[in-house]
Tab-separated table of C-alpha atoms and ligand atoms in Angstrom:
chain	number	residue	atom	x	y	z
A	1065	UNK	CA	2.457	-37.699	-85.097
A	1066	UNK	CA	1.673	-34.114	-83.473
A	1067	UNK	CA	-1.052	-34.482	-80.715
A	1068	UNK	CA	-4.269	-32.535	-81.700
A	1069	UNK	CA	-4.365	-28.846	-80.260
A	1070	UNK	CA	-6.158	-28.046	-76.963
A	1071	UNK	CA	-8.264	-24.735	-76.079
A	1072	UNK	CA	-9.818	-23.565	-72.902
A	1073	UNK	CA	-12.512	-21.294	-73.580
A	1074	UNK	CA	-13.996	-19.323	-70.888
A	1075	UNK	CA	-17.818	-18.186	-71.413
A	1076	UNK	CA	-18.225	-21.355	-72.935
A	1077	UNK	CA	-22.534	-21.182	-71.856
A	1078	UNK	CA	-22.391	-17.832	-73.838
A	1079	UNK	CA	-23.227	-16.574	-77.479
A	1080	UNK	CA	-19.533	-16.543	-79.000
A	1081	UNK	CA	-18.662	-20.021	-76.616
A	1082	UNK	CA	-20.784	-21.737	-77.998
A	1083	UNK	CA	-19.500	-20.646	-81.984
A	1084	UNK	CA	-15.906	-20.531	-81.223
A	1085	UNK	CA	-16.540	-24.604	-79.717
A	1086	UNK	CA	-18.107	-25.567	-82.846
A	1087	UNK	CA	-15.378	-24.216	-85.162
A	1088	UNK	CA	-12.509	-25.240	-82.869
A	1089	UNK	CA	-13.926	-29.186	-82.702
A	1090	UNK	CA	-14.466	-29.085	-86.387
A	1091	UNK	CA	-10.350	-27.753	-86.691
A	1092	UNK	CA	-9.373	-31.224	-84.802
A	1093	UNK	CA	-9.272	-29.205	-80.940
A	1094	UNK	CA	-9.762	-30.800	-78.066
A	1095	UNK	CA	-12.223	-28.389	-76.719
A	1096	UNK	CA	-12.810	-27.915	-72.852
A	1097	UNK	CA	-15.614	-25.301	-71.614
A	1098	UNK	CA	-15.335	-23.739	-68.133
A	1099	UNK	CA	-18.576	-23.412	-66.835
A	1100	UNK	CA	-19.943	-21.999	-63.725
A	1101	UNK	CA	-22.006	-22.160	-60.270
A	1102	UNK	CA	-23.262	-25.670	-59.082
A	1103	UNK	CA	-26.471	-26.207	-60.918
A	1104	UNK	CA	-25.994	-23.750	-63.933
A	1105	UNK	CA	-29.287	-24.130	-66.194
A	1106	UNK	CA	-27.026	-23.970	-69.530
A	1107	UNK	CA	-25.336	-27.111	-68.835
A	1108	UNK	CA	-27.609	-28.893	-70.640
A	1109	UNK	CA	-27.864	-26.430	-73.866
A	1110	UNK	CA	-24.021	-26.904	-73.973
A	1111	UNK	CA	-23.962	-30.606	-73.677
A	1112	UNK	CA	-26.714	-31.019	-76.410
A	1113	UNK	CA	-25.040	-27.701	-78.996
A	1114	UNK	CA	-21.343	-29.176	-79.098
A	1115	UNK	CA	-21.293	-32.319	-77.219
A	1116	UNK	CA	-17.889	-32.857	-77.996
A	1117	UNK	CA	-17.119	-30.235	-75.376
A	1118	UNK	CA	-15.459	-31.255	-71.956
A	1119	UNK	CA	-16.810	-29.401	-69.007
A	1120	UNK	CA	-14.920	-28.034	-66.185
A	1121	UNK	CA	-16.358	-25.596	-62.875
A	1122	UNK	CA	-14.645	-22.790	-62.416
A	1123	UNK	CA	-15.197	-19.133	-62.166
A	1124	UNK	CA	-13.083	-16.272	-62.985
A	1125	UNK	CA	-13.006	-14.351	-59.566
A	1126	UNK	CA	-11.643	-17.964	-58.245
A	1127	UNK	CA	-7.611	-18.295	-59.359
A	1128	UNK	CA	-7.285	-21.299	-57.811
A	1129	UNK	CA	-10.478	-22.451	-59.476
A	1130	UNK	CA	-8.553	-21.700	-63.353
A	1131	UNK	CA	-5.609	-22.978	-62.450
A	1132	UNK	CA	-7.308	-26.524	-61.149
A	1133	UNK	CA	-8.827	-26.018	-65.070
A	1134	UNK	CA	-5.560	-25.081	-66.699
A	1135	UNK	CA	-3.862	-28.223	-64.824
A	1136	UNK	CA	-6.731	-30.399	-65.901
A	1137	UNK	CA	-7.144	-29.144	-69.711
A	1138	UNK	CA	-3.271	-28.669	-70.354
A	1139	UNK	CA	-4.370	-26.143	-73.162
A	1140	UNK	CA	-2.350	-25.033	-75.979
A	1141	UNK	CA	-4.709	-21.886	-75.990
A	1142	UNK	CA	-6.443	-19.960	-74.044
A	1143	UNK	CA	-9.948	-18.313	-74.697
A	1144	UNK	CA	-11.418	-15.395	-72.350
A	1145	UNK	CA	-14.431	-14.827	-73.384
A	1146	UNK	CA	-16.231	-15.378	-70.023
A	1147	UNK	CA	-17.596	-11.481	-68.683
A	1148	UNK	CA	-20.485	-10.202	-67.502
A	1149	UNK	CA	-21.150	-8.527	-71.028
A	1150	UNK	CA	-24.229	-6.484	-70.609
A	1151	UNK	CA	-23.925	-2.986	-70.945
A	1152	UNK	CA	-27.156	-1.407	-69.165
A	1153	UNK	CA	-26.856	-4.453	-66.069
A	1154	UNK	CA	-23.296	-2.778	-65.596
A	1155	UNK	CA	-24.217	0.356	-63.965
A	1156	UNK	CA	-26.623	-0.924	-61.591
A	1157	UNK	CA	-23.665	-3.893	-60.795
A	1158	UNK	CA	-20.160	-2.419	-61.353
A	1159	UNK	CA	-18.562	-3.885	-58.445
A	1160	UNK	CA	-19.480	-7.461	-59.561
A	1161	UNK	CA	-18.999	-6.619	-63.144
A	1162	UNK	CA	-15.374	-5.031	-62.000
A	1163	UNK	CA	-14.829	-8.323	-60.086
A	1164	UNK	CA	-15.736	-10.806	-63.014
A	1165	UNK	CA	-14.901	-8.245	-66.223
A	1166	UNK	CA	-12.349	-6.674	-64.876
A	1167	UNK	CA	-10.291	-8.401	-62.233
A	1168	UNK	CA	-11.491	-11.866	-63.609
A	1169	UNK	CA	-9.054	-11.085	-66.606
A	1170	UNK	CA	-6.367	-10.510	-64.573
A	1171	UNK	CA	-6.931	-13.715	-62.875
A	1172	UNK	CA	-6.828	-16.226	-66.215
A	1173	UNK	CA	-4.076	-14.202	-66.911
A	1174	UNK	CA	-1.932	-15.114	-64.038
A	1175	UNK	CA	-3.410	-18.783	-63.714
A	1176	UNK	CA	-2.099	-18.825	-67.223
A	1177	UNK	CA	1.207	-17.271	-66.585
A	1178	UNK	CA	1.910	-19.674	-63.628
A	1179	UNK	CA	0.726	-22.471	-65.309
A	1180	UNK	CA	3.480	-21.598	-68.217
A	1181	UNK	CA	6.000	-21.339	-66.080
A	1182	UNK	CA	9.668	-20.512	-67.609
A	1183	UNK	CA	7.662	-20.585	-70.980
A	1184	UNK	CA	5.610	-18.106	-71.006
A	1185	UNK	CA	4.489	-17.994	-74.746
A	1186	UNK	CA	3.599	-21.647	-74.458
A	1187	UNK	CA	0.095	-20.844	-73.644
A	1188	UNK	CA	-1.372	-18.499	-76.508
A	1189	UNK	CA	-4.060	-16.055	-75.038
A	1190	UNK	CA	-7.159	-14.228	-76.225
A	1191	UNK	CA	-8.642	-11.650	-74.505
A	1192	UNK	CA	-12.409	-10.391	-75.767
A	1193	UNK	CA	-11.851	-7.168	-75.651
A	1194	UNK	CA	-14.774	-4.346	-76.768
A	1195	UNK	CA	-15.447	-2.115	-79.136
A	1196	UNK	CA	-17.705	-0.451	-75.967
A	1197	UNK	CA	-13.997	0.611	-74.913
A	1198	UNK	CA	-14.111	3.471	-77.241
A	1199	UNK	CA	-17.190	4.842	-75.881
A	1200	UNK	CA	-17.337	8.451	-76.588
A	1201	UNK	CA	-15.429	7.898	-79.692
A	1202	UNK	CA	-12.454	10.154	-80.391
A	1203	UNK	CA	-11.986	9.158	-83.961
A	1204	UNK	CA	-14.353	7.860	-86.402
A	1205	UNK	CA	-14.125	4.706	-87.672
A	1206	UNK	CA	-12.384	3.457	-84.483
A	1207	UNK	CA	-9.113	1.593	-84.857
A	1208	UNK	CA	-6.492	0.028	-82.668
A	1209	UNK	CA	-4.445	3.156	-82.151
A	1210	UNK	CA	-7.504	5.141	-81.253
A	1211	UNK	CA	-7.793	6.993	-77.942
A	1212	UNK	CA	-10.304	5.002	-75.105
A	1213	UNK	CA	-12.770	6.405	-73.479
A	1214	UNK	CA	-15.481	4.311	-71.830
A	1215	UNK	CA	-19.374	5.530	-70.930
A	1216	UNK	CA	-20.301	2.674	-68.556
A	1217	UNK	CA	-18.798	0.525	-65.778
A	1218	UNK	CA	-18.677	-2.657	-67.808
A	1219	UNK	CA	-16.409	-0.077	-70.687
A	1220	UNK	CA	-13.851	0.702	-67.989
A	1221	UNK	CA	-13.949	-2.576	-66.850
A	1222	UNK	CA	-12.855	-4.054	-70.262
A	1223	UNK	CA	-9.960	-1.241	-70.926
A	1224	UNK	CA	-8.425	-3.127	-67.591
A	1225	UNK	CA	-8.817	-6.391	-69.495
A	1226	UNK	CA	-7.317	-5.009	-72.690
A	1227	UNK	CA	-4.438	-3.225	-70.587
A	1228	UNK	CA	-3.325	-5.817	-68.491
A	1229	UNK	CA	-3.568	-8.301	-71.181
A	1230	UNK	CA	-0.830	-5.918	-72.961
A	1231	UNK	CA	0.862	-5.713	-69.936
A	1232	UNK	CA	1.020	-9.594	-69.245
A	1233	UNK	CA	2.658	-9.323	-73.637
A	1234	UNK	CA	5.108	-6.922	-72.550
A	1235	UNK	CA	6.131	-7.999	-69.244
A	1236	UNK	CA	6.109	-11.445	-69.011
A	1237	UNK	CA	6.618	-12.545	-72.752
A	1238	UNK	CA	3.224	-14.160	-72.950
A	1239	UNK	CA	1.534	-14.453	-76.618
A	1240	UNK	CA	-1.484	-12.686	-75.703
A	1241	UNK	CA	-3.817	-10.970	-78.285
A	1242	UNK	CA	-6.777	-8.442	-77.794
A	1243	UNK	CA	-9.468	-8.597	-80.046
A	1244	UNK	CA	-11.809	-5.432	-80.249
A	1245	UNK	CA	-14.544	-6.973	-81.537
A	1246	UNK	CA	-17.816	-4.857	-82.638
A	1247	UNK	CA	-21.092	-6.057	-81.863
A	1248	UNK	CA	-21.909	-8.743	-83.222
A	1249	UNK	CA	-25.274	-11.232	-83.138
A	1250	UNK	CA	-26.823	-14.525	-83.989
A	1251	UNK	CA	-29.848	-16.258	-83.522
A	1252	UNK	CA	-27.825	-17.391	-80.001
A	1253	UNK	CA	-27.747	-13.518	-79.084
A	1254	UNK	CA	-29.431	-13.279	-74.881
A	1255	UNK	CA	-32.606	-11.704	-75.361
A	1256	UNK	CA	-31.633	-8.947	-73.253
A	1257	UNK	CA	-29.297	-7.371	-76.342
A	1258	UNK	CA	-31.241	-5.056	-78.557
A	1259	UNK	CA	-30.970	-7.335	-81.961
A	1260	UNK	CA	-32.284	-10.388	-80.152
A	1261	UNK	CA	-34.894	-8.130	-78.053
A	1262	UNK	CA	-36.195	-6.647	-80.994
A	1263	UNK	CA	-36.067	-10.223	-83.527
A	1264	UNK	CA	-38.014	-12.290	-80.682
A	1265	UNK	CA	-40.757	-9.500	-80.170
A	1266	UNK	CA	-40.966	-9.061	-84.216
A	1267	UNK	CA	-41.266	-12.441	-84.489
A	1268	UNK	CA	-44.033	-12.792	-81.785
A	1269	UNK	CA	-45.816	-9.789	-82.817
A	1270	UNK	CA	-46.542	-11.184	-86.200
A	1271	UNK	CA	-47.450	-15.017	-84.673
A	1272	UNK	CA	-50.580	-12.263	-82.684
A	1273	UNK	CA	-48.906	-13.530	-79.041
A	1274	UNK	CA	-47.532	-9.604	-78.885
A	1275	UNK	CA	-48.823	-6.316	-79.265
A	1276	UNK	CA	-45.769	-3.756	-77.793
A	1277	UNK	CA	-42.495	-3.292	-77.439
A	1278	UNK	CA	-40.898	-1.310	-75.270
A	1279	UNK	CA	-37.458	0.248	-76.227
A	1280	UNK	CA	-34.829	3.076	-75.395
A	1281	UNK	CA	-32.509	5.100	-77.592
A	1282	UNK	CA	-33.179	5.055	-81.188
A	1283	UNK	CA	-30.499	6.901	-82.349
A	1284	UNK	CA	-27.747	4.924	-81.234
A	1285	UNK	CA	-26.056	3.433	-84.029
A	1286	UNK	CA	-24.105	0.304	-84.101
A	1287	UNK	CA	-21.358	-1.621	-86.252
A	1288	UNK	CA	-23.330	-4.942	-86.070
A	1289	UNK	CA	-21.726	-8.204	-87.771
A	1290	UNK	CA	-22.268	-11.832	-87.401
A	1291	UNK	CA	-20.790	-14.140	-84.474
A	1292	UNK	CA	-20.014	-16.767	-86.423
A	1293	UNK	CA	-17.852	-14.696	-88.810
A	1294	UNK	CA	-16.464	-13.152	-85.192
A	1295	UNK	CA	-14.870	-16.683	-83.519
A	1296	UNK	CA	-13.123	-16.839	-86.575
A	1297	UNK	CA	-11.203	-13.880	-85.995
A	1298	UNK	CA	-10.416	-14.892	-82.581
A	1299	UNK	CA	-9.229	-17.930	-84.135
A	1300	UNK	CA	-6.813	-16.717	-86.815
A	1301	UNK	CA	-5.480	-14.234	-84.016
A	1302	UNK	CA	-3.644	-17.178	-82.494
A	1303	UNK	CA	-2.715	-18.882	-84.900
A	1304	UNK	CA	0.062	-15.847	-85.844
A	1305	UNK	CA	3.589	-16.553	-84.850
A	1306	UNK	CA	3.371	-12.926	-82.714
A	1307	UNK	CA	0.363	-11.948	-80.650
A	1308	UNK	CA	-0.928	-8.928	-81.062
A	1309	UNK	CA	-4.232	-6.168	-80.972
A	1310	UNK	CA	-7.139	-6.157	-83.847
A	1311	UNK	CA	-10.133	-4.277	-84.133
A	1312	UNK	CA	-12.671	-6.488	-85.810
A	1313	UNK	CA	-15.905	-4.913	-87.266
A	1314	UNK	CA	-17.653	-4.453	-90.468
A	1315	UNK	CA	-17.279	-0.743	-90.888
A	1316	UNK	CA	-20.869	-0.477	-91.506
A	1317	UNK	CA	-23.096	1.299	-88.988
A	1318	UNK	CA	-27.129	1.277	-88.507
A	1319	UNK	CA	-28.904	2.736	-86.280
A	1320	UNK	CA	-31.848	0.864	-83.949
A	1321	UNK	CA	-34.457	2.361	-86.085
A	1322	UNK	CA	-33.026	0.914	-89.062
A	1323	UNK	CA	-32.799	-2.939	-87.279
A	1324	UNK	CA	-36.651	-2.105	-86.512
A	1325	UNK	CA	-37.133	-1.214	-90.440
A	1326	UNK	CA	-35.300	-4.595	-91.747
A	1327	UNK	CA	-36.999	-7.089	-88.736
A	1328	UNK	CA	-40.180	-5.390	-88.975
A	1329	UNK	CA	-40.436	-5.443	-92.870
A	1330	UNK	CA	-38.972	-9.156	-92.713
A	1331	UNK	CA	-42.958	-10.333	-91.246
A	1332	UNK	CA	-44.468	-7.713	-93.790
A	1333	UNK	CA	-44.843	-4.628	-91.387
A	1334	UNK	CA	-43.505	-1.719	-93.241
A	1335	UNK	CA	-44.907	1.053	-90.537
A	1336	UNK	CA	-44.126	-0.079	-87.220
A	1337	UNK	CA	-44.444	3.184	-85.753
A	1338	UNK	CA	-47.824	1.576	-83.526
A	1339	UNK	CA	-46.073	-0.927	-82.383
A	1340	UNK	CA	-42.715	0.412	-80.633
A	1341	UNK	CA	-43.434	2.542	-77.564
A	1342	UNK	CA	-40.269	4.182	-75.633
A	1343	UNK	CA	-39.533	3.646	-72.520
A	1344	UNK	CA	-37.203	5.447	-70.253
A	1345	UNK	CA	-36.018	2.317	-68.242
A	1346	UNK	CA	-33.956	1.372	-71.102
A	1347	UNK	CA	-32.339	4.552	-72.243
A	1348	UNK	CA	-28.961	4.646	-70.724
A	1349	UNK	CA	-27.094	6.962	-68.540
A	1350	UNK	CA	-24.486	7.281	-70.391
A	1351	UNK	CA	-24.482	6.760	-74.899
A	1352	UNK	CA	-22.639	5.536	-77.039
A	1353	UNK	CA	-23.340	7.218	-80.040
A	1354	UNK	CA	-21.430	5.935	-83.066
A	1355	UNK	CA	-19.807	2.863	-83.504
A	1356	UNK	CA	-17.970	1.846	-86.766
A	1357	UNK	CA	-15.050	0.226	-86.846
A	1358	UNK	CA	-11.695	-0.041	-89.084
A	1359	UNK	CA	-10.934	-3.883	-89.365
A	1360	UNK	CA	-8.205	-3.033	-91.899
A	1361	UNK	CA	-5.225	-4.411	-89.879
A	1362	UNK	CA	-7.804	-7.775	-89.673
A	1363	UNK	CA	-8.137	-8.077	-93.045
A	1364	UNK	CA	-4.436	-7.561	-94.217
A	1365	UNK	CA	-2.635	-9.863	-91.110
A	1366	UNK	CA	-5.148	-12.449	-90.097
A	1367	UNK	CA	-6.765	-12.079	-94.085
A	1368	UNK	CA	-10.352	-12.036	-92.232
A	1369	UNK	CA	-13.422	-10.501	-93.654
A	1370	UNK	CA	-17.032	-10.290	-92.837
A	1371	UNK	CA	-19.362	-12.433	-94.745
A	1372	UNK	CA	-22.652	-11.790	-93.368
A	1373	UNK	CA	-24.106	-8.304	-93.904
A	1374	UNK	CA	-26.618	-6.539	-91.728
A	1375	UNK	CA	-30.327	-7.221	-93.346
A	1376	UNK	CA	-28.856	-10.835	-94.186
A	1377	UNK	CA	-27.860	-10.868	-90.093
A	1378	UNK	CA	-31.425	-9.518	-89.022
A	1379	UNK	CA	-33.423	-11.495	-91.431
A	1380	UNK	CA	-31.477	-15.426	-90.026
A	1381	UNK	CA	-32.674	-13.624	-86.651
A	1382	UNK	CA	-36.397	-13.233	-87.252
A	1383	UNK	CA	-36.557	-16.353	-89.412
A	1384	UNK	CA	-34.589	-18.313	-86.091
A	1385	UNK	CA	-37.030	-16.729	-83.597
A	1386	UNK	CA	-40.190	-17.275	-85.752
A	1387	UNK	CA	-40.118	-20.664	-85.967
A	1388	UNK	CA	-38.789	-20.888	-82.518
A	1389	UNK	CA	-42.254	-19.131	-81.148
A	1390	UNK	CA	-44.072	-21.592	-83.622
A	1391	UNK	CA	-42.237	-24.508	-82.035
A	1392	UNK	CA	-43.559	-23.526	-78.806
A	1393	UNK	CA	-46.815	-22.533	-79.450
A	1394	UNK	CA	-47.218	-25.849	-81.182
A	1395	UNK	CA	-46.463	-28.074	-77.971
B	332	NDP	P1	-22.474	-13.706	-73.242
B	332	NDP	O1	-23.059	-12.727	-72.292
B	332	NDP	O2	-23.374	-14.460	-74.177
B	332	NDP	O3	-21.626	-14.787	-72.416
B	332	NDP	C1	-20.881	-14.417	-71.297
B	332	NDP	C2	-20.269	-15.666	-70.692
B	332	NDP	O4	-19.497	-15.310	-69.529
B	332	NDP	C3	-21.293	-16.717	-70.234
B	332	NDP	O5	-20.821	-17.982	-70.589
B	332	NDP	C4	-21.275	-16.542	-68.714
B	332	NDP	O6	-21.620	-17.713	-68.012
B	332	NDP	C5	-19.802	-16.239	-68.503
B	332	NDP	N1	-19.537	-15.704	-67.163
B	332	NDP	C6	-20.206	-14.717	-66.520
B	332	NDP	N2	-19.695	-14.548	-65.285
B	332	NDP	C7	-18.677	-15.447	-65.145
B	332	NDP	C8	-17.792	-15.764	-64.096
B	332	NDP	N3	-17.835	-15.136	-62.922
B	332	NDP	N4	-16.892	-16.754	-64.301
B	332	NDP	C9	-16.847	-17.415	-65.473
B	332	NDP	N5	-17.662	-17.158	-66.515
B	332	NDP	C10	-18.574	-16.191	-66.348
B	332	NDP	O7	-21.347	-12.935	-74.082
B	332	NDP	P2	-20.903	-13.104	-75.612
B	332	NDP	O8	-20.737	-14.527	-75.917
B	332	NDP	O9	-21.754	-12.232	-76.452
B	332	NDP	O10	-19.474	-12.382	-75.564
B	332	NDP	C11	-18.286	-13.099	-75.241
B	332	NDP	C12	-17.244	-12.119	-74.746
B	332	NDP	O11	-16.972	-11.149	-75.733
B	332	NDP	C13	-17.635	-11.341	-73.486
B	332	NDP	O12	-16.454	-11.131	-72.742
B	332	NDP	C14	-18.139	-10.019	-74.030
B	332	NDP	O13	-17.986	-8.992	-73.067
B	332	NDP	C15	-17.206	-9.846	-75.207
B	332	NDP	N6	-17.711	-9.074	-76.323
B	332	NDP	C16	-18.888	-9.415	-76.903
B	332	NDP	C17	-19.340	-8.742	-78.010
B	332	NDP	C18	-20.626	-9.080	-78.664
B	332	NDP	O14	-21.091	-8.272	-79.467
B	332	NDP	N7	-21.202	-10.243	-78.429
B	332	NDP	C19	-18.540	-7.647	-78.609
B	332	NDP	C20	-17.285	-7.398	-77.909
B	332	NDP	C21	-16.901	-8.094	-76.827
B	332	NDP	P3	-23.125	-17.969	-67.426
B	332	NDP	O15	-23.915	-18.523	-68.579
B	332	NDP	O16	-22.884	-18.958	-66.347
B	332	NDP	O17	-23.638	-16.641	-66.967
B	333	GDR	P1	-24.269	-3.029	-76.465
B	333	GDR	O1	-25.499	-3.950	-76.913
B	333	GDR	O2	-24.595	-2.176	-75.305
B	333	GDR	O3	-23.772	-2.359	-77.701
B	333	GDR	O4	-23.221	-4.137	-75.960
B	333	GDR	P2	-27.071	-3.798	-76.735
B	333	GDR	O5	-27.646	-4.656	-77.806
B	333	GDR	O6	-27.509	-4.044	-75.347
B	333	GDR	O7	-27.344	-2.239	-77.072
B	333	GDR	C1	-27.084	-1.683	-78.335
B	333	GDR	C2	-27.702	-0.300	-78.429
B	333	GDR	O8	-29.126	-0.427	-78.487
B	333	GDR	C3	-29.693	0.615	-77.691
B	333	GDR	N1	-31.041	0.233	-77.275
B	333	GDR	C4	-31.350	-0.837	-76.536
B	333	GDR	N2	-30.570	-1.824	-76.020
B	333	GDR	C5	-31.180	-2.809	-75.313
B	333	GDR	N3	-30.433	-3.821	-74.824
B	333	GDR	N4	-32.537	-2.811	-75.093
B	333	GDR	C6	-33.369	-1.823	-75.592
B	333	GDR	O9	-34.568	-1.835	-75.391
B	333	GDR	C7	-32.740	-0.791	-76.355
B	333	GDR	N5	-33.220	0.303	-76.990
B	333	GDR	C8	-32.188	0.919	-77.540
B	333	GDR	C9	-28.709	0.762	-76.534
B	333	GDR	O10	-28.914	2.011	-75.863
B	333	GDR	C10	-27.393	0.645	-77.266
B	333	GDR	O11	-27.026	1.889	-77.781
B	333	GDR	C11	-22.974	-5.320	-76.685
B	333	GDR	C12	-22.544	-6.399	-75.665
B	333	GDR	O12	-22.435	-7.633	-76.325
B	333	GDR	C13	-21.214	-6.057	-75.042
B	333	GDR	O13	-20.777	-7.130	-74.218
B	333	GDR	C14	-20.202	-5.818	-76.168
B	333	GDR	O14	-18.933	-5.496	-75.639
B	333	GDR	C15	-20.693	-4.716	-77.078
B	333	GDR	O15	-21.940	-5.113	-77.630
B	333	GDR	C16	-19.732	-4.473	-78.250
């Protein structure tokens, strides 16, 4: 009898942790979770979401802190997904996002690598790498061949993951894969990303506990897909007999107005125009202006597709955060 598979994911407190757990426990894994800090407030919401999960502290600008959790979980893969992912935090923090985006990827790498030692490709290895690495795009859609060039500390930051991750492939033999995932949301989305910003205030706006909401660009238009569809691809990644780079998107793009249209119009608004002011604080230094991506080389390797479309995404959003704000107002 084969012992059951055994995966490490960093990030486990975040969005795609938490959905990658879930379908990894439900494969057969042994799942463990690296979590951070001494008291962190999402122990708890991990505990209670996939309790099957085993915990470990560590933190990814600590090596000997992932090696203690390599020796401990003995994985048979490797999850990165641990960053500090915000986009607009990055340029008011790009040392510490450098330190934990950046370098912290070249940490897990080498834990991993030592923790292999004369067999390297023992380990498999996924890196969550970003569609923001394309940035100014050079191509449109974006695919894995096409040119990076990031427009904010935390994009630059995750072209060193992506690299080195390569790098680690090419120099040490390691299976390591890159996925360039789009954006992509859930009901689990932090409330600081646009979909989730925008589905919590529609959501409270139409309970009457809201009147504004304050945005930034409009214009910006993003390849938005589901998370759950997303850990999949991660997933089927490893499971290929070589490791290599996918883009993973749904080739559709929207732009914020749009998400305001189809959350809006979910609660029966279908001008929302008095509603939305903009603000300045959260238009960015730097844009990026069109994402859409080519998942093509997803679909024909790892046979991946989407399966949840955008006003199917933003409508589970509103309908999640709506009777989440009628939850708490009826404590
Ligand atoms: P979240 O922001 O929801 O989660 C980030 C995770 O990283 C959290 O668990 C956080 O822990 C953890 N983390 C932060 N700092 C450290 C550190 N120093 N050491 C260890 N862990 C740390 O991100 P998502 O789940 O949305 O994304 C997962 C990954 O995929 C990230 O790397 C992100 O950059 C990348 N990505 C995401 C996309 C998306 O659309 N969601 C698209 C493309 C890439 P804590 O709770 O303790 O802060
Ligand atoms: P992004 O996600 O930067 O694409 O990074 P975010 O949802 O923060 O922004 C998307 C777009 O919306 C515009 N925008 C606003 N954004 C926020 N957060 N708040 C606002 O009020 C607002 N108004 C307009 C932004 O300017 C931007 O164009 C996400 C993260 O998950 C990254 O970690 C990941 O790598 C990329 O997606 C792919």
């Amino acid at each position: 009898m084969t012992s059951a598979p055994r995966a490490l994911i960093t990030g486990i407190t975040g969005q795609d942790g938490l959905y990658l757990a879930e379908l990894l426990l439900t494969k057969g894994y042994d799942v463990f979770g690296l979590i951070r800090g001494q008291n962190n407030p999402k122990y708890e919401l991990v505990q209670s979401t996939v309790p099957g999960v085993q915990l470990l502290t560590g933190d990814l600008t600590d090596l000997s802190s992932l090696m203690r959790a390599l020796d401990a979980s003995q994985p048979t893969e490797v999850y990165n997904l641990g960053a500090i992912s915000f986009v607009a935090y990055s340029w008011e923090n790009a040392h510490v996002t450098t330190e934990v985006t950046a370098k912290g990827v070249l940490n897990i790498l080498e834990a991993t690598r030592l923790h292999c030692g004369s067999t390297p490709a023992a380990v498999r290895f996924y890196q969550a790498s970003s569609s923001e690495m394309f940035g100014k795009v050079q191509q449109v859609p974006q695919r894995e061949q096409t040119l990076l060039w990031p427009r904010s500390p935390y994009g630059v930051a995750k072209v060193f993951g992506h690299y080195m991750t390569i790098n680690y492939r090419e120099s040490y033999g390691m299976h390591a894969s890159s996925g360039i995932l789009f954006n992509h949301e859930s009901p689990r989305r932090g409330p600081e990303f646009v979909t989730r910003k925008v589905s919590q205030a529609v959501a409270r706006i139409s309970l009457g506990l809201q009147d504004r909401l304050a945005m930034g660009n409009l214009e910006a238009r993003r390849d938005w897909g589901f998370a759950g569809d997303y850990v999949e691809a991660m997933w089927r990644m490893l499971q290929q007999a070589a490791a290599d780079d996918y883009v993973v998107s749904t080739g559709q793009t929207h732009t914020i107005r749009e998400l305001l249209d189809v959350a809006f119009a979910r609660v029966g608004i279908d001008d929302w125009s008095g509603y939305v002011d903009q603000d300045q604080q959260f238009v960015r230094p730097a844009e990026v202006d069109l994402l859409i991506g080519d998942a093509s080389k997803a679909a024909e390797v790892l046979g991946w597709k989407p399966t949840v479309g955008f006003t199917e995404l933003v409508n589970m959003m509103v309908d999640s955060d709506l009777q989440a704000q009628q939850n708490l107002a009826g404590r």
